[in-house]
mmCIF file of C-alpha atoms in Angstrom:
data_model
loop_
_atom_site.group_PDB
_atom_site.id
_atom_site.type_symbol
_atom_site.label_atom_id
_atom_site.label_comp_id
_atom_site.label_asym_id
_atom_site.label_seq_id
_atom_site.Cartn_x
_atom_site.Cartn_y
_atom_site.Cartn_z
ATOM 1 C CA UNK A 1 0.000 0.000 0.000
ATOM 2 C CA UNK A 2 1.256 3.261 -1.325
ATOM 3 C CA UNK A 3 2.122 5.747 2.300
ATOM 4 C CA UNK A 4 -0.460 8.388 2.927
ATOM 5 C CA UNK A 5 0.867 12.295 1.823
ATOM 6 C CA UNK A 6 -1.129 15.039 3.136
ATOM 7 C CA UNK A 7 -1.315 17.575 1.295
ATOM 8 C CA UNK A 8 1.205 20.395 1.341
ATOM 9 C CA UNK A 9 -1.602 23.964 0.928
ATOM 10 C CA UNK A 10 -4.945 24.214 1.140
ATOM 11 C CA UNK A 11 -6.888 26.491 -1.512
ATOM 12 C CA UNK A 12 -8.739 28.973 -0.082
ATOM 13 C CA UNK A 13 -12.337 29.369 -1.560
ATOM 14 C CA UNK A 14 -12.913 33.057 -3.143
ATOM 15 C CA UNK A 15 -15.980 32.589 -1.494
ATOM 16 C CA UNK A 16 -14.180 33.161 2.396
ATOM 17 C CA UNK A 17 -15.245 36.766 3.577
ATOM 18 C CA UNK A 18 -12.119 39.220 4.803
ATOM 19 C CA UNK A 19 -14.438 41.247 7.513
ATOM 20 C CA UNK A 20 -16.357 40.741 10.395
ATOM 21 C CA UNK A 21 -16.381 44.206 11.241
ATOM 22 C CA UNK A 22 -19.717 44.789 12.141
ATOM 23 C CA UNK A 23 -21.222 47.669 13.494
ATOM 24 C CA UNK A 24 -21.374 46.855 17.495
ATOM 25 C CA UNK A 25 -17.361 46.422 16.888
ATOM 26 C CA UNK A 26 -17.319 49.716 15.749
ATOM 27 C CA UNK A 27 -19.241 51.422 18.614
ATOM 28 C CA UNK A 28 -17.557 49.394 21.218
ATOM 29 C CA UNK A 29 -13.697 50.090 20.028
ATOM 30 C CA UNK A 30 -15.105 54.246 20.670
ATOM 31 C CA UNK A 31 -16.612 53.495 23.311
ATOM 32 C CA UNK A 32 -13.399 51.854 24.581
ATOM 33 C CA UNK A 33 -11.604 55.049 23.960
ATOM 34 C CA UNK A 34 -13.900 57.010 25.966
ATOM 35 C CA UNK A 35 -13.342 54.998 29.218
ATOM 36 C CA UNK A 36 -9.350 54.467 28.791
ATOM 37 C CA UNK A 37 -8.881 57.577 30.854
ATOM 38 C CA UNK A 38 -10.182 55.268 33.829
ATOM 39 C CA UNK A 39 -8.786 52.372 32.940
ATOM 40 C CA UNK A 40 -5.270 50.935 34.472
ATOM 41 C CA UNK A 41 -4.927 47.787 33.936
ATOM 42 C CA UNK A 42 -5.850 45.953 30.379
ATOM 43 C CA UNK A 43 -6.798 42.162 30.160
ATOM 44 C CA UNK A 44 -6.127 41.225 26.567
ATOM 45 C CA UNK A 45 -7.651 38.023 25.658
ATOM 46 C CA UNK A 46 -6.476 35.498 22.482
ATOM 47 C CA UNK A 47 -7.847 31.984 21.995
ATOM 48 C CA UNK A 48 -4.612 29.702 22.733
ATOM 49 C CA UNK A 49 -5.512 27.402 19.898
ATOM 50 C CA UNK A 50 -5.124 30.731 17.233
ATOM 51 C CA UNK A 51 -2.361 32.898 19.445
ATOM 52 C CA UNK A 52 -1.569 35.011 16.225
ATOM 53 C CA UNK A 53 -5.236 34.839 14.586
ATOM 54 C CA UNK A 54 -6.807 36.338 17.758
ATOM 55 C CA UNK A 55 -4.560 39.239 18.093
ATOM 56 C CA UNK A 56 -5.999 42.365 17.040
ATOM 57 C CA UNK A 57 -3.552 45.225 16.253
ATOM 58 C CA UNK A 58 -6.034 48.262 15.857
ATOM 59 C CA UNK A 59 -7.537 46.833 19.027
ATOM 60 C CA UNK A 60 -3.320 46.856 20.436
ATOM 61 C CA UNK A 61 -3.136 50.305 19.377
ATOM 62 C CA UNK A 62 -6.619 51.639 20.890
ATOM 63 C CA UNK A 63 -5.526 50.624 24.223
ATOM 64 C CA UNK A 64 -1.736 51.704 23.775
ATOM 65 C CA UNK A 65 -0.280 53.143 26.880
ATOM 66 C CA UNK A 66 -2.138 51.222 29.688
ATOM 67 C CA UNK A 67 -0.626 48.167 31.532
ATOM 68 C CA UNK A 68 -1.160 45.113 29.427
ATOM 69 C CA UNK A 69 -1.764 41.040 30.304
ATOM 70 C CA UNK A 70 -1.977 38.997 27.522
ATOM 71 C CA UNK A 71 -4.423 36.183 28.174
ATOM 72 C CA UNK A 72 -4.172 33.290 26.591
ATOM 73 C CA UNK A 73 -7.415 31.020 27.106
ATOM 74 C CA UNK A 74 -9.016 27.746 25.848
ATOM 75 C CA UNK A 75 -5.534 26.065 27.128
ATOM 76 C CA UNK A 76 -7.637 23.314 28.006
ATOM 77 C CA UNK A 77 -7.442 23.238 24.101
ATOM 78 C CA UNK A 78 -4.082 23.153 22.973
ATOM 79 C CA UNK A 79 -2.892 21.099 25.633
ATOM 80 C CA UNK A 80 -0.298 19.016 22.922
ATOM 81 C CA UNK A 81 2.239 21.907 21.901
ATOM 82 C CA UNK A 82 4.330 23.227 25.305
ATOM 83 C CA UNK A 83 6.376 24.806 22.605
ATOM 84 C CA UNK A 84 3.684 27.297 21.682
ATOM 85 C CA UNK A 85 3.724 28.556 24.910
ATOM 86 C CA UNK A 86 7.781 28.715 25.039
ATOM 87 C CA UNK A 87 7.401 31.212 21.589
ATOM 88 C CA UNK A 88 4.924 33.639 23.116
ATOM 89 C CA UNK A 89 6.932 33.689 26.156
ATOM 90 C CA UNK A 90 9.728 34.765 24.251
ATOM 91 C CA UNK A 91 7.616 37.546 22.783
ATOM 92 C CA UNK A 92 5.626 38.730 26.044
ATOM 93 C CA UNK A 93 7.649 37.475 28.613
ATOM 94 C CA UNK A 94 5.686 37.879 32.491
ATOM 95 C CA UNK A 95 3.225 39.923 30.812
ATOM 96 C CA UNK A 96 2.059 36.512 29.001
ATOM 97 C CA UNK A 97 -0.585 34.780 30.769
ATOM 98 C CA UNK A 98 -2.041 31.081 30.089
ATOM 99 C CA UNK A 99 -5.470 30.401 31.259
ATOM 100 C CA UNK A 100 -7.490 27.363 31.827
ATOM 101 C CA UNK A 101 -11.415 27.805 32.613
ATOM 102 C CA UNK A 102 -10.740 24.174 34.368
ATOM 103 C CA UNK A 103 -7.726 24.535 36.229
ATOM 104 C CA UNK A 104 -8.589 27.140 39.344
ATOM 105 C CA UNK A 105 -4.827 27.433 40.093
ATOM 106 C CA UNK A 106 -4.516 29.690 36.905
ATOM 107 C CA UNK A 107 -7.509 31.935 37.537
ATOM 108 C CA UNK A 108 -5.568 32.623 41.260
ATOM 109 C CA UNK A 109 -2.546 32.981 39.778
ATOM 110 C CA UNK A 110 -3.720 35.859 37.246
ATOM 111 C CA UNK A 111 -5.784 37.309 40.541
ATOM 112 C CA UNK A 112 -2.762 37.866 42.275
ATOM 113 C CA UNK A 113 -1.496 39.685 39.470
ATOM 114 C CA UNK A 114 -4.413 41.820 40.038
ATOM 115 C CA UNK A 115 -4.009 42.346 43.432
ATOM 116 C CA UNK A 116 -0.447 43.130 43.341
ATOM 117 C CA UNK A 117 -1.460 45.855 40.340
ATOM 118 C CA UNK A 118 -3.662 47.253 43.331
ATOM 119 C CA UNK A 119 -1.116 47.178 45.360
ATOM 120 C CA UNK A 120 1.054 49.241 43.675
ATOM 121 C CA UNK A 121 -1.170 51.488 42.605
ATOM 122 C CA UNK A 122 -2.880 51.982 45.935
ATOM 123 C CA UNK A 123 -5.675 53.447 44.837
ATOM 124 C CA UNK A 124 -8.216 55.013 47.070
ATOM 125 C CA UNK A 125 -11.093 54.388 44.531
ATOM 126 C CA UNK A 126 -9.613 50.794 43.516
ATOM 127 C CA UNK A 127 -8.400 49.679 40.343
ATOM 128 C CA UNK A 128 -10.333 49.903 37.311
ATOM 129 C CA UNK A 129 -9.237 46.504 34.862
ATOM 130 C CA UNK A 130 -10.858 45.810 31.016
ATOM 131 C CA UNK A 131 -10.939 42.857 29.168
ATOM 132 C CA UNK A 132 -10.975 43.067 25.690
ATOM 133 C CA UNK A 133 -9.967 41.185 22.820
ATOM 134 C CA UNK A 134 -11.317 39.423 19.285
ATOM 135 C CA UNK A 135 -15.263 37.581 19.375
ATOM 136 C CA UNK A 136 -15.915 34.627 21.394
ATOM 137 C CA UNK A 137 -12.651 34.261 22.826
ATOM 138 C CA UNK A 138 -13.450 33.789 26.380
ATOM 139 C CA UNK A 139 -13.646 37.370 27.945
ATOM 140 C CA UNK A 140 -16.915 36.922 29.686
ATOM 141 C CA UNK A 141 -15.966 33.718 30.872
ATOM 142 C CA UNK A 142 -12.710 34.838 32.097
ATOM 143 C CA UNK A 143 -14.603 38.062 34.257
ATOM 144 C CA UNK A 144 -17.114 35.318 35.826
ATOM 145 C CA UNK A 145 -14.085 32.898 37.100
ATOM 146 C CA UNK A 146 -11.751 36.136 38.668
ATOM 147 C CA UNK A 147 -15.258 37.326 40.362
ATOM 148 C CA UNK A 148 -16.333 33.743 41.744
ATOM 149 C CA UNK A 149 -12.767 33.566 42.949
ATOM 150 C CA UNK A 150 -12.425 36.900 44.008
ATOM 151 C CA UNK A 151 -15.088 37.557 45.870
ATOM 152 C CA UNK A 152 -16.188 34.874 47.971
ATOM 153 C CA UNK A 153 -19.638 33.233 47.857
ATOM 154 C CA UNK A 154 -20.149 34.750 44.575
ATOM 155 C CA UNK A 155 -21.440 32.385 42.009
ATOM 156 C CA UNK A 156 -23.399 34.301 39.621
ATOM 157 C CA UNK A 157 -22.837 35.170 36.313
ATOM 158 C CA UNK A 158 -21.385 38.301 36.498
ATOM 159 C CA UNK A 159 -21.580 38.435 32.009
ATOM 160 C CA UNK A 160 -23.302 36.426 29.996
ATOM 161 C CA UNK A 161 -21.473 33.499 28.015
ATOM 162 C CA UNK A 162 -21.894 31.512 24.747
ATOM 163 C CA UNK A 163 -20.008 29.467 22.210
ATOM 164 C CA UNK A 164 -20.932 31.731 19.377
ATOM 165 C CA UNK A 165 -19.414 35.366 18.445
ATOM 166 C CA UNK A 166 -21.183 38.413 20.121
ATOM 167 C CA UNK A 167 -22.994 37.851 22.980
ATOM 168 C CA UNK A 168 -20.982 40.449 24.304
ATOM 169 C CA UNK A 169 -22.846 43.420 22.744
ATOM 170 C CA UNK A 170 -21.912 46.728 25.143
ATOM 171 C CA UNK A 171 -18.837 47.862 27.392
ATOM 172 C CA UNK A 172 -20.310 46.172 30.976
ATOM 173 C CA UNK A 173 -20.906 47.564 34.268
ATOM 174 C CA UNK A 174 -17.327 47.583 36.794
ATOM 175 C CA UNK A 175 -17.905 43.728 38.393
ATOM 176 C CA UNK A 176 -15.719 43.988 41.456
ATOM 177 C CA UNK A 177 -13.174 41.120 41.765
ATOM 178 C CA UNK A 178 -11.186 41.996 44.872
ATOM 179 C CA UNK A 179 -12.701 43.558 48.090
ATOM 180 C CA UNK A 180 -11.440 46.627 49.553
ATOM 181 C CA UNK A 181 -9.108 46.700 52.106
ATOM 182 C CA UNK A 182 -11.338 47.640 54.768
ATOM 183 C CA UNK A 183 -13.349 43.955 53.656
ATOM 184 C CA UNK A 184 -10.417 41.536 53.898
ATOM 185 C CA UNK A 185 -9.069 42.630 50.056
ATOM 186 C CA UNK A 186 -6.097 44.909 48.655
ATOM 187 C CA UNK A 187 -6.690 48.829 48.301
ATOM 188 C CA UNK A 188 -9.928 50.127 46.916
ATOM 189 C CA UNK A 189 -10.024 46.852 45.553
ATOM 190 C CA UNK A 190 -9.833 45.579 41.706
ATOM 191 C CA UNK A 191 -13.093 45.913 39.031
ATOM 192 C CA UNK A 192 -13.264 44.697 35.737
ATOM 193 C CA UNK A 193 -15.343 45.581 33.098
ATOM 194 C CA UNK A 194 -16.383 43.332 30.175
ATOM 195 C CA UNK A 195 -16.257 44.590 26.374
ATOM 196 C CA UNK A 196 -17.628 43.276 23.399
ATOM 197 C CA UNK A 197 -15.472 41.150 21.248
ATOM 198 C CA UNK A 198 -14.197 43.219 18.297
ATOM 199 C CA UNK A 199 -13.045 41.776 15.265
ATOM 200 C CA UNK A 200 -10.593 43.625 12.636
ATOM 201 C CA UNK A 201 -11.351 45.751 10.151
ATOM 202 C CA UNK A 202 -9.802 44.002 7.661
ATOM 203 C CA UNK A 203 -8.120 40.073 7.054
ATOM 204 C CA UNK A 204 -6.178 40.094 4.063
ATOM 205 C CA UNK A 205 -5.553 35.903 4.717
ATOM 206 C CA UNK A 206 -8.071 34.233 3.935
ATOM 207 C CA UNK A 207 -6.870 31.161 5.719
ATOM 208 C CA UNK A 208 -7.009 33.444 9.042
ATOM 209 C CA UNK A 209 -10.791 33.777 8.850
ATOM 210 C CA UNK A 210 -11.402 30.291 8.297
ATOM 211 C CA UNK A 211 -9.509 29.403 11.372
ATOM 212 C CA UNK A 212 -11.202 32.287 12.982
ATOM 213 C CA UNK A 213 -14.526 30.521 12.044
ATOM 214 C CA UNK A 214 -13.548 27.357 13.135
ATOM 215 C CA UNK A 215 -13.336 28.605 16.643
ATOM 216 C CA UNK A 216 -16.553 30.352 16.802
ATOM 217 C CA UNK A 217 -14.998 33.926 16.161
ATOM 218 C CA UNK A 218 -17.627 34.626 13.290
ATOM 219 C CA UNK A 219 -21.227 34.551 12.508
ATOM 220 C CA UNK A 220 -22.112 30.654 11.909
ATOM 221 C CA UNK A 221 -22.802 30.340 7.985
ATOM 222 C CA UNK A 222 -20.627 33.365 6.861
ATOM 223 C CA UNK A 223 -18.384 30.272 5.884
ATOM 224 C CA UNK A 224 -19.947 26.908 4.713
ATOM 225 C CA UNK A 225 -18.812 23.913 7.801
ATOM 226 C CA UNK A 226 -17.702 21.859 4.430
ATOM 227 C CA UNK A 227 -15.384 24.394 3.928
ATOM 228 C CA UNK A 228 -14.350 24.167 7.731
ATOM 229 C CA UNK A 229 -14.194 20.571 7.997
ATOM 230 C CA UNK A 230 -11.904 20.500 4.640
ATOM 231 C CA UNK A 231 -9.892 22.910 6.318
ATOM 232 C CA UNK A 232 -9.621 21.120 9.453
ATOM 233 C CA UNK A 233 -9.302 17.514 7.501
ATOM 234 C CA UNK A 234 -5.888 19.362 5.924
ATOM 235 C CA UNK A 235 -4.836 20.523 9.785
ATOM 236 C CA UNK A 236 -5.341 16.922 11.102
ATOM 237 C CA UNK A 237 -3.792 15.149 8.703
ATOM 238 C CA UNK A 238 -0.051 17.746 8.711
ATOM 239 C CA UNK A 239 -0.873 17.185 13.168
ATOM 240 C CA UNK A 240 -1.588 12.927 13.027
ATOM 241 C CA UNK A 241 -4.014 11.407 10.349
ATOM 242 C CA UNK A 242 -4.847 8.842 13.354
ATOM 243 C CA UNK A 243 -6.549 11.658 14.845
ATOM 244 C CA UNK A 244 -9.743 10.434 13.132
ATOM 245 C CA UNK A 245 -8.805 6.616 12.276
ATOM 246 C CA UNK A 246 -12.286 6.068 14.077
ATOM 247 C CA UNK A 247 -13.879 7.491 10.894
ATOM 248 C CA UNK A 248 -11.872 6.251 7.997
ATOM 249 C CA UNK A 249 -7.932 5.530 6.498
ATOM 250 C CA UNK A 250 -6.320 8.699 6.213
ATOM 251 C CA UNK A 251 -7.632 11.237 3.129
ATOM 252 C CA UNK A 252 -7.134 14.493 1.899
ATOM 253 C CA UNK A 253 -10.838 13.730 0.263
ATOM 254 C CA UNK A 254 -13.236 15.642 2.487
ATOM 255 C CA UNK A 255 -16.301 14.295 0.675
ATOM 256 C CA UNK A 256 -14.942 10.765 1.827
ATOM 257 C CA UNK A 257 -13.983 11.514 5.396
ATOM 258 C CA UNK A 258 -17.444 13.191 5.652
ATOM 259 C CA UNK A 259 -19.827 10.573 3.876
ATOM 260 C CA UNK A 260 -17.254 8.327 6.865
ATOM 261 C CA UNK A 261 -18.304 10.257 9.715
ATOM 262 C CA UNK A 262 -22.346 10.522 8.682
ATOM 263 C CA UNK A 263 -22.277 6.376 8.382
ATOM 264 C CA UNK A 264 -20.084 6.125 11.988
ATOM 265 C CA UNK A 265 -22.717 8.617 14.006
ATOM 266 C CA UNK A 266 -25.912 8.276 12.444
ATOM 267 C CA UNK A 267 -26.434 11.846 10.060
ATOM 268 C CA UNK A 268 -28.257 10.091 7.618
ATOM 269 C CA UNK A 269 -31.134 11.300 5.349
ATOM 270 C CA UNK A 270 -33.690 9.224 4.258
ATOM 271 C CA UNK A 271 -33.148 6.395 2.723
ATOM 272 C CA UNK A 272 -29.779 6.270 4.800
ATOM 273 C CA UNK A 273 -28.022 8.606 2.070
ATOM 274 C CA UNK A 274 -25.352 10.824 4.076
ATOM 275 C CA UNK A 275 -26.202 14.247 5.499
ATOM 276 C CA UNK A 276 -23.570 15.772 4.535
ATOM 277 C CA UNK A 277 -23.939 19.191 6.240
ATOM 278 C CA UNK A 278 -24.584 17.406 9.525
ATOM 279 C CA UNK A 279 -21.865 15.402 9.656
ATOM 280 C CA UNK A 280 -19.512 18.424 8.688
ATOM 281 C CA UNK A 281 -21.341 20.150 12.159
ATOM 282 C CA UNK A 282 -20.392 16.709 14.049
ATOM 283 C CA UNK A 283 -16.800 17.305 13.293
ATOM 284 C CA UNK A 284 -16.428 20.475 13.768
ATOM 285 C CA UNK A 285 -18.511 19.996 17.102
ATOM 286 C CA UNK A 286 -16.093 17.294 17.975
ATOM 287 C CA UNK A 287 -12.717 19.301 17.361
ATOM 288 C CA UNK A 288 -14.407 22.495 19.172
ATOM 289 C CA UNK A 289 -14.456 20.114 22.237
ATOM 290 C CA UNK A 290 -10.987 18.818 21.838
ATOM 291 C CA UNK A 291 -11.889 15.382 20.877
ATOM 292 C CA UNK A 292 -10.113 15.542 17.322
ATOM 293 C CA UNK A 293 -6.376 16.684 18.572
ATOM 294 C CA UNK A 294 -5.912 19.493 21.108
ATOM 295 C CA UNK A 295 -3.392 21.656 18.569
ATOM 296 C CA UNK A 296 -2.450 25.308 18.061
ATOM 297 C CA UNK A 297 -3.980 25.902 14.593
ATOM 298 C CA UNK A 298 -1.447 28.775 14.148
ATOM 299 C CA UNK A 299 2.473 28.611 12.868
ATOM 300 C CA UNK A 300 4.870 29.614 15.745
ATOM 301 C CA UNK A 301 7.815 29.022 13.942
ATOM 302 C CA UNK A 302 10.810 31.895 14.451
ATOM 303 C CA UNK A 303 9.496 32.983 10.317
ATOM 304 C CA UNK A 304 6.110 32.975 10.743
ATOM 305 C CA UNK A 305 6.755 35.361 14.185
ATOM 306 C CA UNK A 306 8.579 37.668 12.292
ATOM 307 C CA UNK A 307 6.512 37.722 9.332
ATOM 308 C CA UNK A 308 3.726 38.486 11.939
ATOM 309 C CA UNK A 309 5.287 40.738 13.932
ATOM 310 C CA UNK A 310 6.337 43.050 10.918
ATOM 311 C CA UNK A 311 3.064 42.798 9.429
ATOM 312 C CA UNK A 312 1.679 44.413 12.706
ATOM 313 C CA UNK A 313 4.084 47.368 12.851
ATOM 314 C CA UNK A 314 3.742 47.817 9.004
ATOM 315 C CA UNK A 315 0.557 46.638 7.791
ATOM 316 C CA UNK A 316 0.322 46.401 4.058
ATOM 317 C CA UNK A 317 -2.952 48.482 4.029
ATOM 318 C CA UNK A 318 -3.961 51.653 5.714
ATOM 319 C CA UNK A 319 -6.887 51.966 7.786
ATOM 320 C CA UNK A 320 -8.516 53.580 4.921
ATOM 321 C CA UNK A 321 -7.866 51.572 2.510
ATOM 322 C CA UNK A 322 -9.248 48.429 4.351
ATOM 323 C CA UNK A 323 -12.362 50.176 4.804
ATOM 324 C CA UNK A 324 -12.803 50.166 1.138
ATOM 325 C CA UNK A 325 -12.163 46.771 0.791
ATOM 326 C CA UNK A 326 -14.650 45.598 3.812
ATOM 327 C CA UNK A 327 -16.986 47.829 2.239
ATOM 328 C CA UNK A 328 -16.260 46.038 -1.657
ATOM 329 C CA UNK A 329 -16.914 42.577 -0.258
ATOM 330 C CA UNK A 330 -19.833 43.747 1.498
ATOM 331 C CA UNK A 331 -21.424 44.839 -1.868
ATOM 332 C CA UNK A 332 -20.398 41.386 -3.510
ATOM 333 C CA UNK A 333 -21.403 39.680 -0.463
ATOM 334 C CA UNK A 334 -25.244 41.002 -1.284
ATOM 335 C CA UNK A 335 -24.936 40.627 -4.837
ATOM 336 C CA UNK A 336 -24.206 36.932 -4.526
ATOM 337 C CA UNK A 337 -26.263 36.116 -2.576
#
């Protein structure tokens, strides 16, 4: 038997959007600059799994000039690649941060933080803290866990949570997360306020906002799960093509690996023809949870930093010009469809 070779590129579909810049992304990244003034400590959050997708440079450069932790969540994840953690280390140093939802010891860890900020700053007021950061990648969650810790007793949902991009709509109310000193806490004590997730105006790589849409960071449907699941079939089989030896023999055929899944877990039409689209959600549905490899989707390799890195500090648009473009593939958007 000839040995399996993935492939070595995926084509990206002219059909992949390069915006999610919606309108509540533009209000909230004002309305961000409005409340700076109060703000001394930012929380920047990036999905683990997409360390370099996630990171939002005109988001970077709105909050430039405050004290910055960069967040890291959805560890839990991208449990198989300590190396990815070693890079952004090297780029962030202390100020990186590495969350897990799961493990409590990293939610104290990053209070502390906060509680030493207060500490130093010795505010009579307390210490105003913001998370921000790109759609669904785990603010809210993040506020709820340093309040339930923070503040004893407290088990309500201090923001609201969901697996899909923007439930966050508005800047949030301050959610105290440390007491006052006066209450058994540091200082004034610590607040946080939640912000809604705000994408970029503009993705020039296409192969960004499929990975973006693989981890809920877009509108379900603005790209087809077939397209997904091909994309994630191509990720799989570079990572281990065992990952989904439940299904089938490796493939780069997506149209086999799917038709494989729908027979394995029942999405069958009638007539026991396979559902295609359904077993394209299953997959996805299955990686999302970390049962199809727990990988970091993004290239950390010393290039690939660099080529990021460069790209940030001199981005091959202007701000202008990526407004025209978001507003060109809006207009083919609606003519398509």
């Amino acid at each position: 038997m000839a040995q399996f070779v993935p492939r070595s590129s995926f084509q990206i579909p002219g059909t992949v959007p390069k915006t999610y810049f919606l309108g509540h992304h533009h209000a909230g990244a004002s309305k961000i600059k409005t409340i700076l003034p109060n703000i001394s400590v930012v929380l920047e959050c990036r999905d683990f799994r997409l360390p370099l997708s996630t990171q939002n440079p005109s988001l970077e450069r709105a909050v430039a000039g405050r004290r910055r932790i960069v967040v890291y969540t959805k560890c839990d994840l991208g449990t198989d690649s300590s190396a990815a953690r070693q890079s952004l280390k090297r780029i962030y140093g202390d100020n990186a941060v590495f969350w897990d939802k799961n493990k409590p010891a990293t939610t104290t860890a990053l209070l502390k933080r906060l509680k030493d900020s207060a500490r130093t700053m010795d505010s009579l007021v307390g210490v105003r803290a913001l998370v921000v950061g790109m759609p669904n990648v785990g603010k809210s969650t993040l506020l709820n866990s340093l309040r339930n810790v923070g503040i004893s007793g407290k088990v309500a949902k201090a923001a609201k949570t969901g697996d899909q991009a923007g439930v966050t709509r508005k800047i949030g109310t301050a959610v105290r997360i440390v007491p006052s000193d006066d209450k058994g806490g540091v200082g004034g004590g610590v607040f946080l306020m939640d912000s809604p997730g705000i994408f970029q105006p503009y993705v020039e790589d296409g192969e960004t906002m499929i990975k973006v849409a693989l981890a809920h960071g877009i509108k379900k449907g603005l790209i087809h799960d077939e397209i997904l699941a091909d994309y994630l079939l191509y990720s799989m089989n570079r990572w281990d093509p065992t990952l989904y030896r439940r299904y089938c023999a490796p493939t780069n055929d997506v149209h086999e690996f799917l038709v494989a899944v729908a027979k394995k877990d029942g999405k069958l039409r009638a007539g026991g023809l396979p559902n295609i689209p359904e077993a394209a959600a299953r997959v996805l549905s299955q990686w999302r949870e970390g049962k199809l490899g727990r990988y970091v989707l993004d290239d950390l390799s010393e290039n690939s930093l660099r080529a990021h890195q460069a790209n940030i500090e001199r981005p091959s648009q202007s701000m202008s010009q990526a407004k025209k473009h978001q507003k060109l593939d809006r207009k083919q958007t609606k003519e398509s469809s």
